[in-house]
Short mmCIF file of C-alpha atoms and ligand atoms in Angstrom, two decimals:
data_model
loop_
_atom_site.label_atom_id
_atom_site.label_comp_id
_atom_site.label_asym_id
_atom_site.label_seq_id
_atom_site.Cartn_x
_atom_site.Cartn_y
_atom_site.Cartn_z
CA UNK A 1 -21.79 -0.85 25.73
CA UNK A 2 -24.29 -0.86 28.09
CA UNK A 3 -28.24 -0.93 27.84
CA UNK A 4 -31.19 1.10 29.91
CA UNK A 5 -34.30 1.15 30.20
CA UNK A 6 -35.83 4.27 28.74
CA UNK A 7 -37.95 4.88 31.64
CA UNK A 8 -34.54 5.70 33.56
CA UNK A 9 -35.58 3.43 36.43
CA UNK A 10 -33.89 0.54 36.55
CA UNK A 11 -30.18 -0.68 36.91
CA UNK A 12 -28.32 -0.69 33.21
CA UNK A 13 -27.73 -3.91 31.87
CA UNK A 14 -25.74 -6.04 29.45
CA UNK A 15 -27.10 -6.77 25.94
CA UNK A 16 -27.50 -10.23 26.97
CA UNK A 17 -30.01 -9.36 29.71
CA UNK A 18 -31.77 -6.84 26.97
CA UNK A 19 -32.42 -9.22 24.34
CA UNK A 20 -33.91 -11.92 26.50
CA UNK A 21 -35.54 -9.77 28.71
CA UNK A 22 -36.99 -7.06 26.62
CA UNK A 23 -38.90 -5.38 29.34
CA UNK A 24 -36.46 -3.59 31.79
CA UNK A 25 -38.13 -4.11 35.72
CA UNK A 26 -39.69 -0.22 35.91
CA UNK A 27 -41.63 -1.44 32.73
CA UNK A 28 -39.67 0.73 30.46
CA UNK A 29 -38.18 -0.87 26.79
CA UNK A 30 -34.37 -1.20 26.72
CA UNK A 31 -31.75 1.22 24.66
CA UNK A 32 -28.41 1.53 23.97
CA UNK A 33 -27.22 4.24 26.99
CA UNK A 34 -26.15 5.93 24.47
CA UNK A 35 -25.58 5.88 20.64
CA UNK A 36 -21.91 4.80 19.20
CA UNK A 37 -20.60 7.60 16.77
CA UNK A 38 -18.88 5.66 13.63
CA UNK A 39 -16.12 7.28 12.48
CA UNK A 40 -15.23 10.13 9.72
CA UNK A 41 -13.88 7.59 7.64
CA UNK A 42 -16.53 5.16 7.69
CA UNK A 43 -18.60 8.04 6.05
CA UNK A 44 -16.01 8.93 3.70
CA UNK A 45 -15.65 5.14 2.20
CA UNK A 46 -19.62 4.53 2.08
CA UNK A 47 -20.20 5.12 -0.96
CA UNK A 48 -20.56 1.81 -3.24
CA UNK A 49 -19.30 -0.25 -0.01
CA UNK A 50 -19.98 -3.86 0.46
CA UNK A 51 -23.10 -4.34 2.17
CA UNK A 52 -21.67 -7.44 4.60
CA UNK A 53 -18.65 -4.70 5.74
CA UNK A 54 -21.36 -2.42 6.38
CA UNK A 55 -23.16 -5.05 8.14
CA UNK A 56 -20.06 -5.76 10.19
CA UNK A 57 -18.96 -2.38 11.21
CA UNK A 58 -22.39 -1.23 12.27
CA UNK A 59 -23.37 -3.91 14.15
CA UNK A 60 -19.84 -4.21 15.85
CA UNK A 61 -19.81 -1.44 18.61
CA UNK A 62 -23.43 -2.63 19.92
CA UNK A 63 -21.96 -6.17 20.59
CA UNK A 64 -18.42 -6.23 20.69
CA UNK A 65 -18.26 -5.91 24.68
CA UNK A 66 -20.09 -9.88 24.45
CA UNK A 67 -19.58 -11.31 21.44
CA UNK A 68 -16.39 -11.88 19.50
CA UNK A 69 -15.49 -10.15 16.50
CA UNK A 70 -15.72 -12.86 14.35
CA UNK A 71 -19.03 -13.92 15.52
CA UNK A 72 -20.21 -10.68 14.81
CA UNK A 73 -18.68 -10.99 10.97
CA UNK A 74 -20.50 -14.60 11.03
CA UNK A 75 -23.99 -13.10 12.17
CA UNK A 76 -23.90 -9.98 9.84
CA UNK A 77 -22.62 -12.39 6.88
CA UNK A 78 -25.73 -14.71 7.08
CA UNK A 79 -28.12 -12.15 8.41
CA UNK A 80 -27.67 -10.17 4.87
CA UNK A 81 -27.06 -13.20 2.87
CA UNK A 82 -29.51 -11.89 0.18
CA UNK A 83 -29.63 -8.57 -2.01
CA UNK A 84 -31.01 -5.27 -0.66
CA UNK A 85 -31.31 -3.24 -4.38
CA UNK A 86 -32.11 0.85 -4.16
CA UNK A 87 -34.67 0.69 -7.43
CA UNK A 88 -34.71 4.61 -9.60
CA UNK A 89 -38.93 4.99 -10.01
CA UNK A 90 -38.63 8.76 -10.91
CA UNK A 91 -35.84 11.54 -11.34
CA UNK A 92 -35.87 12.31 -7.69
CA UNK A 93 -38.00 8.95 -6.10
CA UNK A 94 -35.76 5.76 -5.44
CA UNK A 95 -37.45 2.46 -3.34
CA UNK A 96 -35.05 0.45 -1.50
CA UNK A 97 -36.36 -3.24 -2.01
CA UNK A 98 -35.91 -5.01 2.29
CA UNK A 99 -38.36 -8.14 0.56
CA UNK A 100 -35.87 -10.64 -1.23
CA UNK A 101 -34.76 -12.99 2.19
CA UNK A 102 -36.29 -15.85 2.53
CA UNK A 103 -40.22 -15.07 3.65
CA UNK A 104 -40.15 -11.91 1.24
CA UNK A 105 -41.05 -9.18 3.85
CA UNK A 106 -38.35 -6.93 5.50
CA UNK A 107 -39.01 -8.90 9.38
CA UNK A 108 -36.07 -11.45 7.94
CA UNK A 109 -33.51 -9.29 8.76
CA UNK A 110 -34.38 -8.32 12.30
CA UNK A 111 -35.60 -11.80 12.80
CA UNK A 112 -32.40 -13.14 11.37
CA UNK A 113 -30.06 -11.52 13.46
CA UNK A 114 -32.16 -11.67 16.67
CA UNK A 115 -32.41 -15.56 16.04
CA UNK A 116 -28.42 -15.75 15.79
CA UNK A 117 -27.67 -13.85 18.82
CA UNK A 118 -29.97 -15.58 20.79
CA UNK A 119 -28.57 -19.02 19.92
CA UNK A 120 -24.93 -17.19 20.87
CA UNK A 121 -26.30 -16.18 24.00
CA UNK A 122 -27.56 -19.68 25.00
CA UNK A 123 -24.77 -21.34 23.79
CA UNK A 124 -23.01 -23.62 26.57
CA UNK A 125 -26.34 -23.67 28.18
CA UNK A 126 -28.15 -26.95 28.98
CA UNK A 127 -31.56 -25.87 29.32
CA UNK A 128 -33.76 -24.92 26.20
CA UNK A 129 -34.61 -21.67 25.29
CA UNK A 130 -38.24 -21.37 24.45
CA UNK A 131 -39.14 -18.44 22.04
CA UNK A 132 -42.90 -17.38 21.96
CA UNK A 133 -44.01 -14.95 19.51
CA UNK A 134 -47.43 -13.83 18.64
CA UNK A 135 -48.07 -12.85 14.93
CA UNK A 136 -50.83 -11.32 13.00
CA UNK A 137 -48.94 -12.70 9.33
CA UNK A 138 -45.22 -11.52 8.69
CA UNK A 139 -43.89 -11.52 11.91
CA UNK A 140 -44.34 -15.26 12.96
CA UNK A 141 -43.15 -16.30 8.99
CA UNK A 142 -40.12 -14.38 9.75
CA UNK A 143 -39.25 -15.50 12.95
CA UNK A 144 -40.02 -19.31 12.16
CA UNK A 145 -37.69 -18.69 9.35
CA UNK A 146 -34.72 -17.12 11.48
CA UNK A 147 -34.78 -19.67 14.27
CA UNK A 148 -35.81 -23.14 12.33
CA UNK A 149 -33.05 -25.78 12.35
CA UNK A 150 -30.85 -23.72 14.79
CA UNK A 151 -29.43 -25.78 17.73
CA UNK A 152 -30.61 -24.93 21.61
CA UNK A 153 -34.23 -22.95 20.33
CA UNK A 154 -37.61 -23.92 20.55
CA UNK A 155 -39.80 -21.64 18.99
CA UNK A 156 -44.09 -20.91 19.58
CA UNK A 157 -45.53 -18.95 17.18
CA UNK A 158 -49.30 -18.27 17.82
CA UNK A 159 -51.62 -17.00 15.60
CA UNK A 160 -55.10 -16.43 15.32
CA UNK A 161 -57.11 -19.15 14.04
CA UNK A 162 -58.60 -17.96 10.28
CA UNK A 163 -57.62 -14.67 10.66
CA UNK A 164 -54.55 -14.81 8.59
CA UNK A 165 -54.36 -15.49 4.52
CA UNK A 166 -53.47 -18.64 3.88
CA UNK A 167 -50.23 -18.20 2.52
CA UNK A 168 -49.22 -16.60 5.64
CA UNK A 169 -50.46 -19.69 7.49
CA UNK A 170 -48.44 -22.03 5.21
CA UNK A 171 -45.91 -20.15 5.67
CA UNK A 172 -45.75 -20.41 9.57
CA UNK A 173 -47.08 -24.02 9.70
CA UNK A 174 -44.55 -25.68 7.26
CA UNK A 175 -41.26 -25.85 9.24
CA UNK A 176 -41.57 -29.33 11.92
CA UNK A 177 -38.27 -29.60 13.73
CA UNK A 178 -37.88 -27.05 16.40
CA UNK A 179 -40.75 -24.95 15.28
CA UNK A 180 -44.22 -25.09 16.86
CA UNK A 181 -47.21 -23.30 14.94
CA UNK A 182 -50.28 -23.05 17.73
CA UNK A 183 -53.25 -22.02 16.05
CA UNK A 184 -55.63 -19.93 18.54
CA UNK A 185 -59.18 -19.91 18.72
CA UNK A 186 -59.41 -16.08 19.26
CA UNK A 187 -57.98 -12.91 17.95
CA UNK A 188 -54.41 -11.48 17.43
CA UNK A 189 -54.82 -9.67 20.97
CA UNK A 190 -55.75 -13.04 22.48
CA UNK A 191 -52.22 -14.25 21.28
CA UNK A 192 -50.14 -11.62 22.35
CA UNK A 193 -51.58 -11.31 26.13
CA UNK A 194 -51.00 -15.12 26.40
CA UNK A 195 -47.35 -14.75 24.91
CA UNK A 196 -47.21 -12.49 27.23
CA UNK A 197 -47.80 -14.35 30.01
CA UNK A 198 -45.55 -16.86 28.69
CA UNK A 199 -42.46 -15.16 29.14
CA UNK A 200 -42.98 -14.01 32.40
CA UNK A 201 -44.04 -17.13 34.09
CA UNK A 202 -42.36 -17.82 37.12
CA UNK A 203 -42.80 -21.64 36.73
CA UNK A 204 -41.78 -21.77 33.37
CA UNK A 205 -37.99 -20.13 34.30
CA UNK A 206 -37.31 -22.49 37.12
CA UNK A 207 -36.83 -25.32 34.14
CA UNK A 208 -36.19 -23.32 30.91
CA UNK A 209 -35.73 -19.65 29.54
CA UNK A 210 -38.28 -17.69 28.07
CA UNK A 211 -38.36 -14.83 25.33
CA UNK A 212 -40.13 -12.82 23.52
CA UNK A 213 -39.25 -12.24 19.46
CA UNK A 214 -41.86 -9.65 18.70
CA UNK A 215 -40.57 -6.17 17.75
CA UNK A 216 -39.54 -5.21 21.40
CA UNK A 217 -36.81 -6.95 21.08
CA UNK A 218 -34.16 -4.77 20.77
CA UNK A 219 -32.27 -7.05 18.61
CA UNK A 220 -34.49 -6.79 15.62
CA UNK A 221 -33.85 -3.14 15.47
CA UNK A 222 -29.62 -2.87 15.72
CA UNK A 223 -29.40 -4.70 11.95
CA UNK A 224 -32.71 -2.71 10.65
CA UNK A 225 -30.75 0.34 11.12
CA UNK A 226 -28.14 -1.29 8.80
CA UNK A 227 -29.95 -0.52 5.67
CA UNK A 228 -30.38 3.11 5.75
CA UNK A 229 -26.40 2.82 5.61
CA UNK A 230 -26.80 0.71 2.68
CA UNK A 231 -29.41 2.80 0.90
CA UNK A 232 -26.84 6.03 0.55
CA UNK A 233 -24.06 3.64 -0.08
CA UNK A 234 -26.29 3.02 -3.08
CA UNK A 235 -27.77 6.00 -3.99
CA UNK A 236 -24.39 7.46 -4.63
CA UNK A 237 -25.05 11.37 -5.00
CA UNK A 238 -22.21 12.56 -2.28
CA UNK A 239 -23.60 15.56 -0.63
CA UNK A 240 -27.30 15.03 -1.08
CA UNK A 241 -29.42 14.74 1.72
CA UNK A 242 -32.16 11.93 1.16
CA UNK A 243 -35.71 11.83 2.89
CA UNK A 244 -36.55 8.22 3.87
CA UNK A 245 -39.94 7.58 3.70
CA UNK A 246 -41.35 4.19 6.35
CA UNK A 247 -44.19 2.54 6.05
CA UNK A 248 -44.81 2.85 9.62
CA UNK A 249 -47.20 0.01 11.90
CA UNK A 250 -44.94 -0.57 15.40
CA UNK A 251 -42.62 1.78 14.67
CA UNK A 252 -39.34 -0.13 14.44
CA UNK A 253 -38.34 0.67 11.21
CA UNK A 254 -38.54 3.88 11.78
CA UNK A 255 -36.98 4.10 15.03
CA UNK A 256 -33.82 1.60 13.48
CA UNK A 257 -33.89 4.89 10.91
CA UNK A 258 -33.41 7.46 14.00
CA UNK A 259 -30.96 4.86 14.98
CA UNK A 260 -28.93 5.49 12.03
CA UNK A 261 -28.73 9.26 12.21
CA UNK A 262 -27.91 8.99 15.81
CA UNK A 263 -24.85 7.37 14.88
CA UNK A 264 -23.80 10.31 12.37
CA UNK A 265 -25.66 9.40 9.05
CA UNK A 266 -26.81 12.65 7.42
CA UNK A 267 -30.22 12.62 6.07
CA UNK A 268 -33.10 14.70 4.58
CA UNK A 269 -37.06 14.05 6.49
CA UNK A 270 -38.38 10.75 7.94
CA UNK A 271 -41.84 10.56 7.17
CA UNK A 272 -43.69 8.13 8.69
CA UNK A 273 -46.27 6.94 6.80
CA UNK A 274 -49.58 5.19 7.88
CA UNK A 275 -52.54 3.72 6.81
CA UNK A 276 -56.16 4.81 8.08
CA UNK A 277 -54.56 3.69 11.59
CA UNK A 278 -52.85 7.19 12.60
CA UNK A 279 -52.01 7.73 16.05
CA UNK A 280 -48.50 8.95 15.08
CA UNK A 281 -49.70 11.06 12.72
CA UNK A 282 -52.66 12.21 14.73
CA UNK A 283 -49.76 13.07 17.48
CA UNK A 284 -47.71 15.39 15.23
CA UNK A 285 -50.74 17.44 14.25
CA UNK A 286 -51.49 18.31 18.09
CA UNK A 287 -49.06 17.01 20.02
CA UNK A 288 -51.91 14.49 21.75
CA UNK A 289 -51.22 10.54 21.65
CA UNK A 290 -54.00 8.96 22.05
CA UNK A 291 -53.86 4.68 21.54
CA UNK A 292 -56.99 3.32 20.35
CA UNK A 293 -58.30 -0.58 18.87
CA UNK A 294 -56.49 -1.17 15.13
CA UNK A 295 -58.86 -1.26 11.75
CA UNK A 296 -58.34 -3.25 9.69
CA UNK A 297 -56.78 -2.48 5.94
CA UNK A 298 -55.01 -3.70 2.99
CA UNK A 299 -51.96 -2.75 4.44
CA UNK A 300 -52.71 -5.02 7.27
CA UNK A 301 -48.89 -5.73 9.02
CA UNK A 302 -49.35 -1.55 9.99
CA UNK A 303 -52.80 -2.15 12.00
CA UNK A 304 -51.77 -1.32 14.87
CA UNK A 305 -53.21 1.36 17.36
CA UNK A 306 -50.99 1.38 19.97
CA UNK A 307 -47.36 1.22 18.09
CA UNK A 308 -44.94 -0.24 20.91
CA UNK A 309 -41.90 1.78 20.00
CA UNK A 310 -43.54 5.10 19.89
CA UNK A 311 -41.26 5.77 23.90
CA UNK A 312 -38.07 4.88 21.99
CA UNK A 313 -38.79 6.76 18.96
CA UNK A 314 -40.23 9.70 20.75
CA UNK A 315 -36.98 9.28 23.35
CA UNK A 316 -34.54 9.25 20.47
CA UNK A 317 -35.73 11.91 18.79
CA UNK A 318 -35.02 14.36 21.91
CA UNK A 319 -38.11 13.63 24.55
CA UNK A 320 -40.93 16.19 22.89
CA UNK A 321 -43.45 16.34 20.50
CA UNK A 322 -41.28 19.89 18.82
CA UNK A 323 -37.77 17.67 18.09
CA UNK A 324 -39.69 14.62 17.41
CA UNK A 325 -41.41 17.13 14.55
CA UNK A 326 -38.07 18.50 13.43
CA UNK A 327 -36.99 15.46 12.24
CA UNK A 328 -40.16 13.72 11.35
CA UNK A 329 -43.09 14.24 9.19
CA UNK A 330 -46.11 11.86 9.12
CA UNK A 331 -49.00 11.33 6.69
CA UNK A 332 -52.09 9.01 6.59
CA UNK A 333 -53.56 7.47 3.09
CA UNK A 334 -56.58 5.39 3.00
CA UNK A 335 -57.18 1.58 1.40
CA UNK A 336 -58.13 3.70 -1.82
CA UNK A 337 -55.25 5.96 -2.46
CA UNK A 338 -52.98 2.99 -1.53
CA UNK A 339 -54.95 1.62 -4.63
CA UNK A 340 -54.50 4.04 -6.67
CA UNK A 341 -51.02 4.66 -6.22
CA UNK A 342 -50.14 1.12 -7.08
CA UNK A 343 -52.16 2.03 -10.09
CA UNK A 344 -50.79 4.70 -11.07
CA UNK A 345 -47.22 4.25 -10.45
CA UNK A 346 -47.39 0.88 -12.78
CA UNK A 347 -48.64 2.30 -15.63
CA UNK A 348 -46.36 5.47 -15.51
CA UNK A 349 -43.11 3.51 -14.55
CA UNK A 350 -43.71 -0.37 -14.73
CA UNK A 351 -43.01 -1.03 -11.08
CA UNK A 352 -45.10 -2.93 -9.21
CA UNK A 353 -45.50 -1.71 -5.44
CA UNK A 354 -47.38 -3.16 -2.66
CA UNK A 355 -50.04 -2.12 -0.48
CA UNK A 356 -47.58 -1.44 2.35
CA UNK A 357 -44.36 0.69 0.19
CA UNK A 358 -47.53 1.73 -2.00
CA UNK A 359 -48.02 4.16 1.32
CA UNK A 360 -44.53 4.86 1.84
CA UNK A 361 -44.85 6.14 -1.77
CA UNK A 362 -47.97 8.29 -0.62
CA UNK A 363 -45.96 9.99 2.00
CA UNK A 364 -42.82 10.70 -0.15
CA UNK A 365 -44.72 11.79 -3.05
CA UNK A 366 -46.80 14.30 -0.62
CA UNK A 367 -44.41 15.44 1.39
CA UNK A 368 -41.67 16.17 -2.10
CA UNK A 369 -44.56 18.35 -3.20
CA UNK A 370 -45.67 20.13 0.16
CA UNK A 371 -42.31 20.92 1.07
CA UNK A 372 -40.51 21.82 -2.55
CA UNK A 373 -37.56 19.84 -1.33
CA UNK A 374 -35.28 19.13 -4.24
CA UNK A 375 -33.48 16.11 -2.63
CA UNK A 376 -34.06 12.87 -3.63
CA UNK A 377 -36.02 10.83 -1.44
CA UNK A 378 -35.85 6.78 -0.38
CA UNK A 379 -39.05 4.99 0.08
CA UNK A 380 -39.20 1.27 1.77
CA UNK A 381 -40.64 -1.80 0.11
CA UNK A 382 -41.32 -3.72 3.12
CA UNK A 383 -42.82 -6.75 1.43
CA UNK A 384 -43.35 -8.78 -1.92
CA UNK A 385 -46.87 -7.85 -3.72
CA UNK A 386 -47.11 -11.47 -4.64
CA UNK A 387 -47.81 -12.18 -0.74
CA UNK A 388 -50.51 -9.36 -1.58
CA UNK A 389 -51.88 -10.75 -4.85
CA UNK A 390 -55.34 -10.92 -3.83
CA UNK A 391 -55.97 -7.12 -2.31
CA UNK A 392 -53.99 -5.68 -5.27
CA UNK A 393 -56.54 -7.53 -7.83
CA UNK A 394 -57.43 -5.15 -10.77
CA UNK A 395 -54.44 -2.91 -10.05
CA UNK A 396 -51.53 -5.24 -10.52
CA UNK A 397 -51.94 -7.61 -13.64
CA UNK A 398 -50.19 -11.02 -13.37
CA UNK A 399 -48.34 -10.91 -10.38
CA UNK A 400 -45.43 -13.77 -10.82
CA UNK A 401 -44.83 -15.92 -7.82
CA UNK A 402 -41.68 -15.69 -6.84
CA UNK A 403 -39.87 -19.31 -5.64
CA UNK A 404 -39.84 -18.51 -2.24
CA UNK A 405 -43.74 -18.29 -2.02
CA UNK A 406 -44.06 -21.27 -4.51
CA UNK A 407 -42.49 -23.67 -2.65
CA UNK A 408 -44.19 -22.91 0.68
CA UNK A 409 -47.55 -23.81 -1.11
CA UNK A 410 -46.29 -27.16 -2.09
CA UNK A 411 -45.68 -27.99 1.52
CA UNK A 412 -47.26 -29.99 4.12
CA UNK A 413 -48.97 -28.18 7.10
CA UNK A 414 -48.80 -29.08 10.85
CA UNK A 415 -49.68 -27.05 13.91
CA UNK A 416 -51.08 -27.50 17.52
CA UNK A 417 -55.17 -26.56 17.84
CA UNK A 418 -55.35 -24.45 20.97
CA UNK A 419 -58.00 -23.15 23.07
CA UNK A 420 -57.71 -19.13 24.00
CA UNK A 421 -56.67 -20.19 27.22
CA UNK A 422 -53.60 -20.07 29.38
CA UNK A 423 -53.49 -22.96 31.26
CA UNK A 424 -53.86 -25.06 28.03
CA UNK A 425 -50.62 -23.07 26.94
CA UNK A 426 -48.61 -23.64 29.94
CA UNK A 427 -49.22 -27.22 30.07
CA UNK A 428 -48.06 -27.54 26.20
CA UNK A 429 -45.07 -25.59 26.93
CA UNK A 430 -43.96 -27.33 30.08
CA UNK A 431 -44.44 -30.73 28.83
CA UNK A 432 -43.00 -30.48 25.08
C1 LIG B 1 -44.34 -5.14 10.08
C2 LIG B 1 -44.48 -4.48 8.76
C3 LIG B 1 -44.53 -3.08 8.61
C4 LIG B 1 -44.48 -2.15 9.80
O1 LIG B 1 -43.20 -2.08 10.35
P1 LIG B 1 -42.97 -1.54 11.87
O2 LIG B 1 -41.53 -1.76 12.11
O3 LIG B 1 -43.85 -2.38 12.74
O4 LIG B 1 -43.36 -0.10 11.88
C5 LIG B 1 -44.60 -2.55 7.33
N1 LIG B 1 -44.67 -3.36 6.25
C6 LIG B 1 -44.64 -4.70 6.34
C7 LIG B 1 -44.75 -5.51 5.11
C8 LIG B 1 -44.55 -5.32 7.59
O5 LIG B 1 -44.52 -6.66 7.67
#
């Protein structure tokens, strides 16, 4: 298979060259030339199929021209190494739970299978690969998580000094070995332009490679699109038509969705559904997008104002704001409706939701009722609530911590104190 940049303007290249380089040279971010079809049968034997076979045959076509077959079974098999449950709420409402790897937030499984194929990719290679991320909470957890103890990877995660919970911190700061936490004195902007910069340095290639993890990436988004397999496989109602509701902040979940249905899955409505920061929503009311600065809510991994994969998503979905709206439907709810949804939905059912599926909920629930569709519809968890515990006070009762988050807390912290400046960074990258 080969890979383009959607901008059309630059030569095609291997997967390889997509996942380390994320950024094609005409500026555009890298697809899949086109979309493999899986086959009749595959559809015909989803139903209640193993989740690792899914795995395995979805993944397979994007890689199989440069990676074995059973590397491909090995990646899948550890990528999805934990459960991925489809939870009944109400007659018609299901929630597909992405929160139960090891940081409790859906990133693991991009970040899982990106980390993998990246250590493939280097393999045989005697130079380092140095991965920089910048993170405002889940991402730089996730990716610390899917790269730490794997052989040939360094990984720089930078965050912005105070500005994440503590939990988040401890859980990006407690790894040592081949993980490097860099706190930085400035804001979550501040890390991603100098992550930037990182990657593209021309000094830093002539002795090591560079890459990005952040959502880019292309290889977060091939296993994301896994799930939606997964969720009919579990739903089980042969011949419905489910709407998938996505708690939507960069857009890759979504886009890992459109994924899905480009390679034959047969579904109801996405809805994308944001918090108070609604570009994409804004855009499918009149046809405008206009990027502006994030605000900041209790659904904070979805403040973002400029969501990187709108091209892709807009580019998958046929190139115009009219198909993009055929297939997708987007809502905004506010810090107080996510609130009182998490409310509400406890008392009447006993499930606990956070503040980011709480607004997936929103958007299912409202669009079920403004269109009178009778199909069931999937909404995404995309995180624990315990990682939440203290924006969902007086709404969620005792929130149990599970072991993942306990044992974080018991650990030791380390990370490097950094000014917001790039020289400082290059100098701690070239000489570690
Ligand atoms: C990152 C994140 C989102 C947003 O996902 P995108 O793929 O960026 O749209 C939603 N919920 C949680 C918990 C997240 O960490």
């Amino acid at each position: 298979m080969i890979y383009q940049s959607i901008n059309k303007g630059a030569e095609p290249v291997s997967l390889k060259k997509a996942v380390t380089e994320n950024i094609a040279p005409d500026g555009g971010l890298y697809m899949p030339a086109s979309l493999p079809r899986l086959p009749e049968s595959f559809f015909s034997e989803l139903p209640g199929k193993d989740l690792g076979e899914i795995a395995f045959e979805v993944a397979l076509p994007f890689l199989s021209d440069e990676v074995p077959a059973d590397v491909v079974r090995d990646i899948t098999q550890r990528v999805f190494d934990f459960p991925l449950p489809l939870v009944q709420l109400y007659d018609n409402i299901y929630t597909l739970e992405l929160f139960h790897g090891p940081t409790m937030a859906f990133k693991d499984v991009g970040a899982r299978f990106m980390s993998r194929l990246m250590v493939y990719f280097n393999r045989g290679s005697d130079s380092v690969l140095k991965v920089v991320v910048a993170t405002s909470g889940d991402t730089g957890s996730a990716v610390a998580a899917g790269f730490s103890g794997l052989p040939g990877v360094e990984v720089y995660v930078l965050f912005p000094k105070g500005r994440i919970s503590p939990l988040q911190q401890k859980q990006i700061t407690t790894w040592g070995g081949n993980i490097f936490a860099i706190s930085v004195n400035g804001s979550f902007d501040d890390c991603q332009r100098l992550a930037k910069k990182a990657i593209s340095d021309r000094d830093l290639k002539k002795t090591f490679s560079t890459a990005s993890a952040n959502s880019i990436n292309l290889a977060r988004l091939i296993p994301q699109s896994i799930y939606y397999f997964h969720a009919i496989s579990l739903l089980n109602r042969p011949g419905a038509l489910p709407h998938f509701s996505i708690p939507c902040g960069n857009l890759g979940n979504i886009t890992a969705g459109m994924m899905a249905r480009g390679m034959g899955l047969e579904t109801g409505r996405f809805i994308a559904a944001t918090n108070s920061n609604d570009v994409l929503a804004e855009y499918c009311r009149t046809a405008r997008y206009k990027p502006r600065e994030s605000v900041n809510t209790i659904s904070n991994a979805m403040d973002v104002g400029d969501p990187s994969n709108f091209p892709r998503l807009l580019r998958l979905a046929g190139g115009d704001h009219k198909s993009l709206c055929d297939v997708l439907w987007s809502s905004s709810f506010s810090d107080s409706q996510t609130l009182d949804a998490v409310d509400r939905v406890r008392k009447q059912t006993g499930y606990l939701m956070d503040p980011h599926g709480a607004i997936a909920y929103l958007g299912l629930e409202k669009y079920l009722r403004e269109s009178s569709s009778k199909e069931p519809g999937i909404f995404l968890e995309t995180a624990h609530p315990a990682k939440f515990a203290d924006s969902l006070q007086g709404v969620a009762g005792e929130i149990e911590m599970p072991r993942q988050l306990r044992d974080v807390i018991l650990r030791e912290e380390s990370y490097i104190s950094l000014e917001n400046d790039w020289e400082s960074l290059k100098d701690l990258l070239m000489c570690s």
